[in-house]
Amino acid sequence: MQKIHSSAELRARLASEKAVAFVPTMGNLHEGHIELVRIARQQGSCVVVSIFVNPLQFGPNEDFDKYPRTLEADCAKLQGLADVVFAPAVADMYPEQQTLFVEPPPIASELCGEFRPGHFRGMATVVLKLFNLVQPQVAIFGKKDYQQLAIIRQMVTQFNLPITIVGAETSRAEDGLALSSRNQYLSPQERTEAAFLSQILRGMGEALKSGAADYPALEREAGEALAKRGWQVEYVSVRRQNGLVRPERGERLLVVLAAARLGKTRLIDNIEVCL
Ligand code: PAF
């Protein structure tokens, strides 16, 4: 496995590769990321993992400074799984001030976008830059960041990028909590409570499968149940899987998404529901 820090070196290394499978990450890798890398292994002959905490996608009051940076431990986990780890410095990704951005679609200002203004613009911009540097044939993203995945799919389609996007199932702890680098911010007590988010989503999924179709009522009840246990709820929302718009009654491919804070930690999760 080769560790590369500059974009010039990366381009030289990948120049003759014909089947690159790419997993973009912000590092602090957990089993969920490793699963994405395993999927990448099946998709290409050269697996590239990027590790870059992208300042452009963090708001001024978010956790950019304290986001865990664990490059050596990450590389140890990738040994034998990835061919190239690309870990650029901020100055290498942004050699001059970034004044051009990917303007994401309207859905980027709903759900997480309502609470993290500018997040998806920064995310889409860095992903486009990474795609241009790595030039993968396939890129793998986790479904845990469902809205991110939806926006990347739209970006790839609308900008005619010759990249197949693979959405990977969310990896979960035994109690159902979706794996996330931010879970380590939770206190032991919060960590126990955190599993409730996936439970409430599963409950909504069951209700939808049993014929419940009053989406606003389901959303409100779930939000109240979370709030009663001390969560600060940002949203619980039933959407159409494709494009994340609000579904009409009777639609069959749904996803329920939620974001809520437990203490200082913001958690997101979702569940696909196929009726
Ligand atoms: O999901 C992430 O870790 C990030 O948003 C990504 C896709 C690596 C872009 O910085």
Coordinates of C-alpha atoms and ligand atoms in Angstrom, one line a residue:
M1 CA 0.0 0.0 0.0
Q2 CA 1.3 3.4 -1.0
K3 CA 0.7 6.5 1.1
I4 CA 0.6 9.6 -1.1
H5 CA 0.3 13.2 0.1
S6 CA 0.5 15.3 -3.1
S7 CA -1.9 15.5 -6.1
A8 CA 1.0 15.4 -8.5
E9 CA 2.3 12.2 -7.1
L10 CA -1.2 10.7 -7.1
R11 CA -1.7 11.5 -10.8
A12 CA 1.6 9.9 -11.7
R13 CA 0.8 6.8 -9.6
L14 CA -2.7 6.4 -11.2
A15 CA -1.8 7.3 -14.8
S16 CA -1.8 3.8 -16.1
E17 CA -4.6 2.3 -13.9
K18 CA -7.6 1.3 -15.9
A19 CA -10.0 0.2 -13.1
V20 CA -9.8 2.4 -10.1
A21 CA -12.4 2.0 -7.3
F22 CA -12.4 5.0 -5.0
V23 CA -13.6 5.4 -1.4
P24 CA -13.5 9.1 -0.2
T25 CA -13.3 9.5 3.6
M26 CA -12.4 12.0 6.2
G27 CA -10.4 9.3 8.1
N28 CA -10.8 8.1 11.6
L29 CA -11.8 4.8 10.0
H30 CA -14.3 2.4 11.5
E31 CA -15.8 -0.9 10.4
G32 CA -18.3 1.0 8.2
H33 CA -15.4 2.5 6.2
I34 CA -13.6 -0.8 6.0
E35 CA -16.8 -2.4 4.5
L36 CA -16.8 0.3 1.8
V37 CA -13.2 -0.6 1.0
R38 CA -14.0 -4.3 0.8
I39 CA -16.8 -3.4 -1.7
A40 CA -14.3 -1.3 -3.6
R41 CA -11.9 -4.3 -3.8
Q42 CA -14.6 -6.2 -5.7
Q43 CA -15.2 -3.3 -8.1
G44 CA -11.7 -2.4 -9.3
S45 CA -8.1 -3.6 -9.7
C46 CA -6.7 -0.5 -7.9
V47 CA -8.4 0.6 -4.7
V48 CA -7.8 4.3 -3.7
V49 CA -8.9 5.6 -0.3
S50 CA -8.7 9.3 0.4
I51 CA -8.4 10.7 3.9
F52 CA -9.1 14.4 4.0
V53 CA -11.0 16.5 6.6
N54 CA -12.5 19.0 4.2
P55 CA -12.7 22.5 5.8
L56 CA -15.2 23.6 3.1
Q57 CA -18.0 21.4 4.4
F58 CA -17.9 22.4 8.0
G59 CA -19.8 25.4 9.3
P60 CA -18.1 28.0 11.6
N61 CA -19.6 26.4 14.8
E62 CA -19.0 22.8 13.8
D63 CA -16.4 20.3 14.8
F64 CA -13.7 20.9 12.1
D65 CA -10.9 21.5 14.7
K66 CA -11.8 18.7 16.9
Y67 CA -12.6 16.2 14.2
P68 CA -10.4 13.1 15.0
R69 CA -7.3 12.9 12.8
T70 CA -5.8 9.4 13.1
L71 CA -3.8 8.9 9.9
E72 CA -1.3 6.3 11.2
A73 CA -4.0 4.1 12.7
D74 CA -6.2 4.5 9.6
C75 CA -3.3 3.4 7.3
A76 CA -2.7 0.4 9.6
K77 CA -6.4 -0.6 9.1
L78 CA -6.1 -0.2 5.3
Q79 CA -3.0 -2.4 5.0
G80 CA -3.7 -5.2 2.7
L81 CA -7.1 -3.8 1.6
A82 CA -6.2 -0.5 -0.3
D83 CA -3.5 0.0 -2.9
V84 CA -3.2 3.8 -2.4
V85 CA -4.1 6.1 0.5
F86 CA -4.3 9.7 -0.6
A87 CA -4.0 12.0 2.4
P88 CA -3.4 15.5 1.0
A89 CA -2.8 18.6 3.1
V90 CA -5.4 21.4 3.0
A91 CA -2.9 23.5 0.9
D92 CA -2.6 20.7 -1.6
M93 CA -6.4 20.4 -2.1
Y94 CA -6.9 24.1 -2.1
P95 CA -3.6 25.6 -3.5
E96 CA -5.5 28.9 -4.0
Q97 CA -8.7 30.2 -2.4
Q98 CA -11.6 28.2 -3.7
T99 CA -13.9 30.7 -5.5
L100 CA -15.7 28.2 -7.7
F101 CA -18.1 25.8 -6.1
V102 CA -20.5 23.0 -7.1
E103 CA -23.9 24.6 -6.6
P104 CA -25.9 21.6 -5.2
P105 CA -29.6 21.0 -6.2
P106 CA -32.5 22.4 -4.1
I107 CA -32.7 19.2 -2.0
A108 CA -29.4 20.3 -0.5
S109 CA -31.1 23.0 1.5
E110 CA -33.6 20.6 3.1
L111 CA -33.1 17.9 5.8
C112 CA -29.4 18.2 6.9
G113 CA -28.9 21.2 4.6
E114 CA -31.4 23.2 6.6
F115 CA -29.3 22.8 9.7
R116 CA -25.9 22.8 8.1
P117 CA -26.0 25.7 5.5
G118 CA -23.2 25.3 2.9
H119 CA -22.4 21.8 4.0
F120 CA -23.4 20.1 0.8
R121 CA -21.9 22.8 -1.4
G122 CA -18.5 22.2 0.3
M123 CA -19.0 18.4 0.2
A124 CA -19.9 18.3 -3.5
T125 CA -17.0 20.7 -4.4
V126 CA -14.4 18.5 -2.7
V127 CA -15.9 15.3 -4.1
L128 CA -15.7 16.7 -7.6
K129 CA -12.1 17.8 -7.0
L130 CA -11.3 14.3 -5.7
F131 CA -13.0 12.7 -8.6
N132 CA -10.9 14.8 -11.0
L133 CA -7.7 13.8 -9.2
V134 CA -8.4 10.1 -8.8
Q135 CA -10.4 9.7 -12.0
P136 CA -12.1 6.5 -10.7
Q137 CA -14.4 4.2 -12.7
V138 CA -16.3 3.4 -9.5
A139 CA -16.8 5.3 -6.3
I140 CA -18.4 3.9 -3.1
F141 CA -20.4 5.9 -0.6
G142 CA -22.3 4.8 2.5
K143 CA -26.1 5.0 2.7
K144 CA -25.8 6.3 6.2
D145 CA -25.2 9.7 4.6
Y146 CA -28.2 9.2 2.4
Q147 CA -28.6 12.8 1.4
Q148 CA -25.0 13.1 0.5
L149 CA -25.3 10.0 -1.7
A150 CA -28.4 11.4 -3.4
I151 CA -26.6 14.7 -4.2
I152 CA -23.5 12.9 -5.5
R153 CA -25.7 10.7 -7.8
Q154 CA -27.3 13.9 -9.2
M155 CA -23.9 15.6 -9.6
V156 CA -22.5 12.6 -11.5
T157 CA -25.5 12.4 -13.8
Q158 CA -25.9 16.1 -14.4
F159 CA -22.1 16.8 -15.0
N160 CA -21.8 13.6 -17.2
L161 CA -19.0 12.2 -15.0
P162 CA -18.1 8.7 -16.2
I163 CA -18.2 7.2 -12.7
T164 CA -20.5 4.5 -11.4
I165 CA -21.7 5.3 -7.9
V166 CA -22.2 2.4 -5.5
G167 CA -24.3 3.0 -2.4
A168 CA -23.3 0.6 0.5
E169 CA -25.6 -0.5 3.3
T170 CA -25.0 1.2 6.7
S171 CA -22.8 -0.7 9.1
R172 CA -24.3 -0.9 12.6
A173 CA -23.3 -1.8 16.1
E174 CA -25.1 -4.8 17.7
D175 CA -27.7 -2.5 19.3
G176 CA -28.5 -0.9 15.9
L177 CA -26.5 2.4 16.2
A178 CA -25.2 3.4 12.8
L179 CA -21.4 3.4 12.9
S180 CA -20.0 7.0 12.7
S181 CA -16.7 8.7 13.7
R182 CA -18.8 11.1 15.8
N183 CA -20.1 8.2 18.0
Q184 CA -16.9 8.6 20.0
Y185 CA -18.1 12.0 21.3
L186 CA -20.9 10.3 23.2
S187 CA -20.6 9.7 26.9
P188 CA -21.3 6.1 28.0
Q189 CA -24.8 7.0 29.0
E190 CA -25.4 8.8 25.7
R191 CA -24.0 5.8 23.8
T192 CA -26.6 3.6 25.4
E193 CA -29.4 6.0 24.5
A194 CA -28.1 6.5 21.0
A195 CA -29.4 3.2 19.8
F196 CA -33.0 4.6 20.2
L197 CA -32.6 6.6 17.0
S198 CA -32.4 3.5 14.9
Q199 CA -35.1 1.8 16.9
I200 CA -37.5 4.7 16.2
L201 CA -36.7 4.6 12.5
R202 CA -37.3 0.8 12.4
G203 CA -40.6 1.4 14.2
M204 CA -41.6 3.9 11.5
G205 CA -40.6 1.5 8.8
E206 CA -42.8 -1.2 10.4
A207 CA -45.7 1.2 10.6
L208 CA -45.4 2.2 7.0
K209 CA -45.3 -1.5 6.0
S210 CA -48.5 -2.0 8.0
G211 CA -50.2 0.6 5.9
A212 CA -49.7 3.9 7.9
A213 CA -49.7 6.7 5.3
D214 CA -50.1 9.8 7.4
Y215 CA -46.5 10.8 7.0
P216 CA -46.6 14.1 9.0
A217 CA -48.3 12.3 11.9
L218 CA -45.6 9.6 11.9
E219 CA -42.9 12.2 11.7
R220 CA -44.4 14.2 14.6
E221 CA -44.9 11.2 16.9
A222 CA -41.3 10.0 16.3
G223 CA -39.9 13.5 17.0
E224 CA -42.0 13.7 20.2
A225 CA -40.8 10.3 21.3
L226 CA -37.1 11.4 20.8
A227 CA -37.7 14.8 22.5
K228 CA -39.3 13.1 25.5
R229 CA -36.0 11.2 26.1
G230 CA -33.9 14.3 25.9
W231 CA -32.9 14.4 22.2
Q232 CA -32.9 17.7 20.4
V233 CA -34.5 16.8 17.2
E234 CA -33.6 18.5 13.9
Y235 CA -35.9 16.5 11.6
V236 CA -37.6 13.2 11.1
S237 CA -38.8 13.0 7.5
V238 CA -40.4 10.4 5.2
R239 CA -39.1 10.9 1.7
R240 CA -39.1 9.3 -1.7
Q241 CA -35.9 7.3 -2.1
N242 CA -35.3 8.7 -5.6
G243 CA -34.4 12.4 -5.2
L244 CA -35.5 12.7 -1.6
V245 CA -38.6 14.7 -2.4
R246 CA -41.8 14.4 -0.3
P247 CA -43.7 11.3 -1.4
E248 CA -47.2 11.2 -2.7
R249 CA -49.6 8.8 -0.9
G250 CA -49.2 5.3 -2.2
E251 CA -45.5 5.5 -3.3
R252 CA -43.6 2.3 -2.7
L253 CA -39.9 3.2 -2.4
L254 CA -39.5 5.4 0.7
V255 CA -36.7 6.3 3.1
V256 CA -37.2 7.7 6.6
L257 CA -34.4 10.1 7.6
A258 CA -33.6 11.7 10.9
A259 CA -31.1 13.9 12.6
A260 CA -31.0 14.7 16.3
R261 CA -28.6 15.7 18.9
L262 CA -27.8 13.8 22.1
G263 CA -25.9 16.3 24.3
K264 CA -23.4 17.9 22.0
T265 CA -23.3 15.1 19.5
R266 CA -25.3 15.3 16.3
L267 CA -26.4 11.9 15.0
I268 CA -28.1 11.0 11.7
D269 CA -29.6 7.8 10.5
N270 CA -32.1 6.5 8.0
I271 CA -34.0 3.4 6.9
E272 CA -35.2 2.5 3.4
V273 CA -38.7 1.1 3.3
C274 CA -39.9 -0.7 0.2
L275 CA -43.7 -1.3 0.2
Ligands
PAF1 O1 -18.7 11.3 3.9 C1 -17.6 11.9 4.1 O2 -16.8 11.4 4.8 C2 -17.3 13.2 3.4 O3 -18.5 14.0 3.3 C3 -16.6 13.0 2.0 C4 -17.5 12.3 1.1 C5 -15.3 12.2 2.2 C6 -16.3 14.4 1.5 O4 -15.4 15.1 2.3

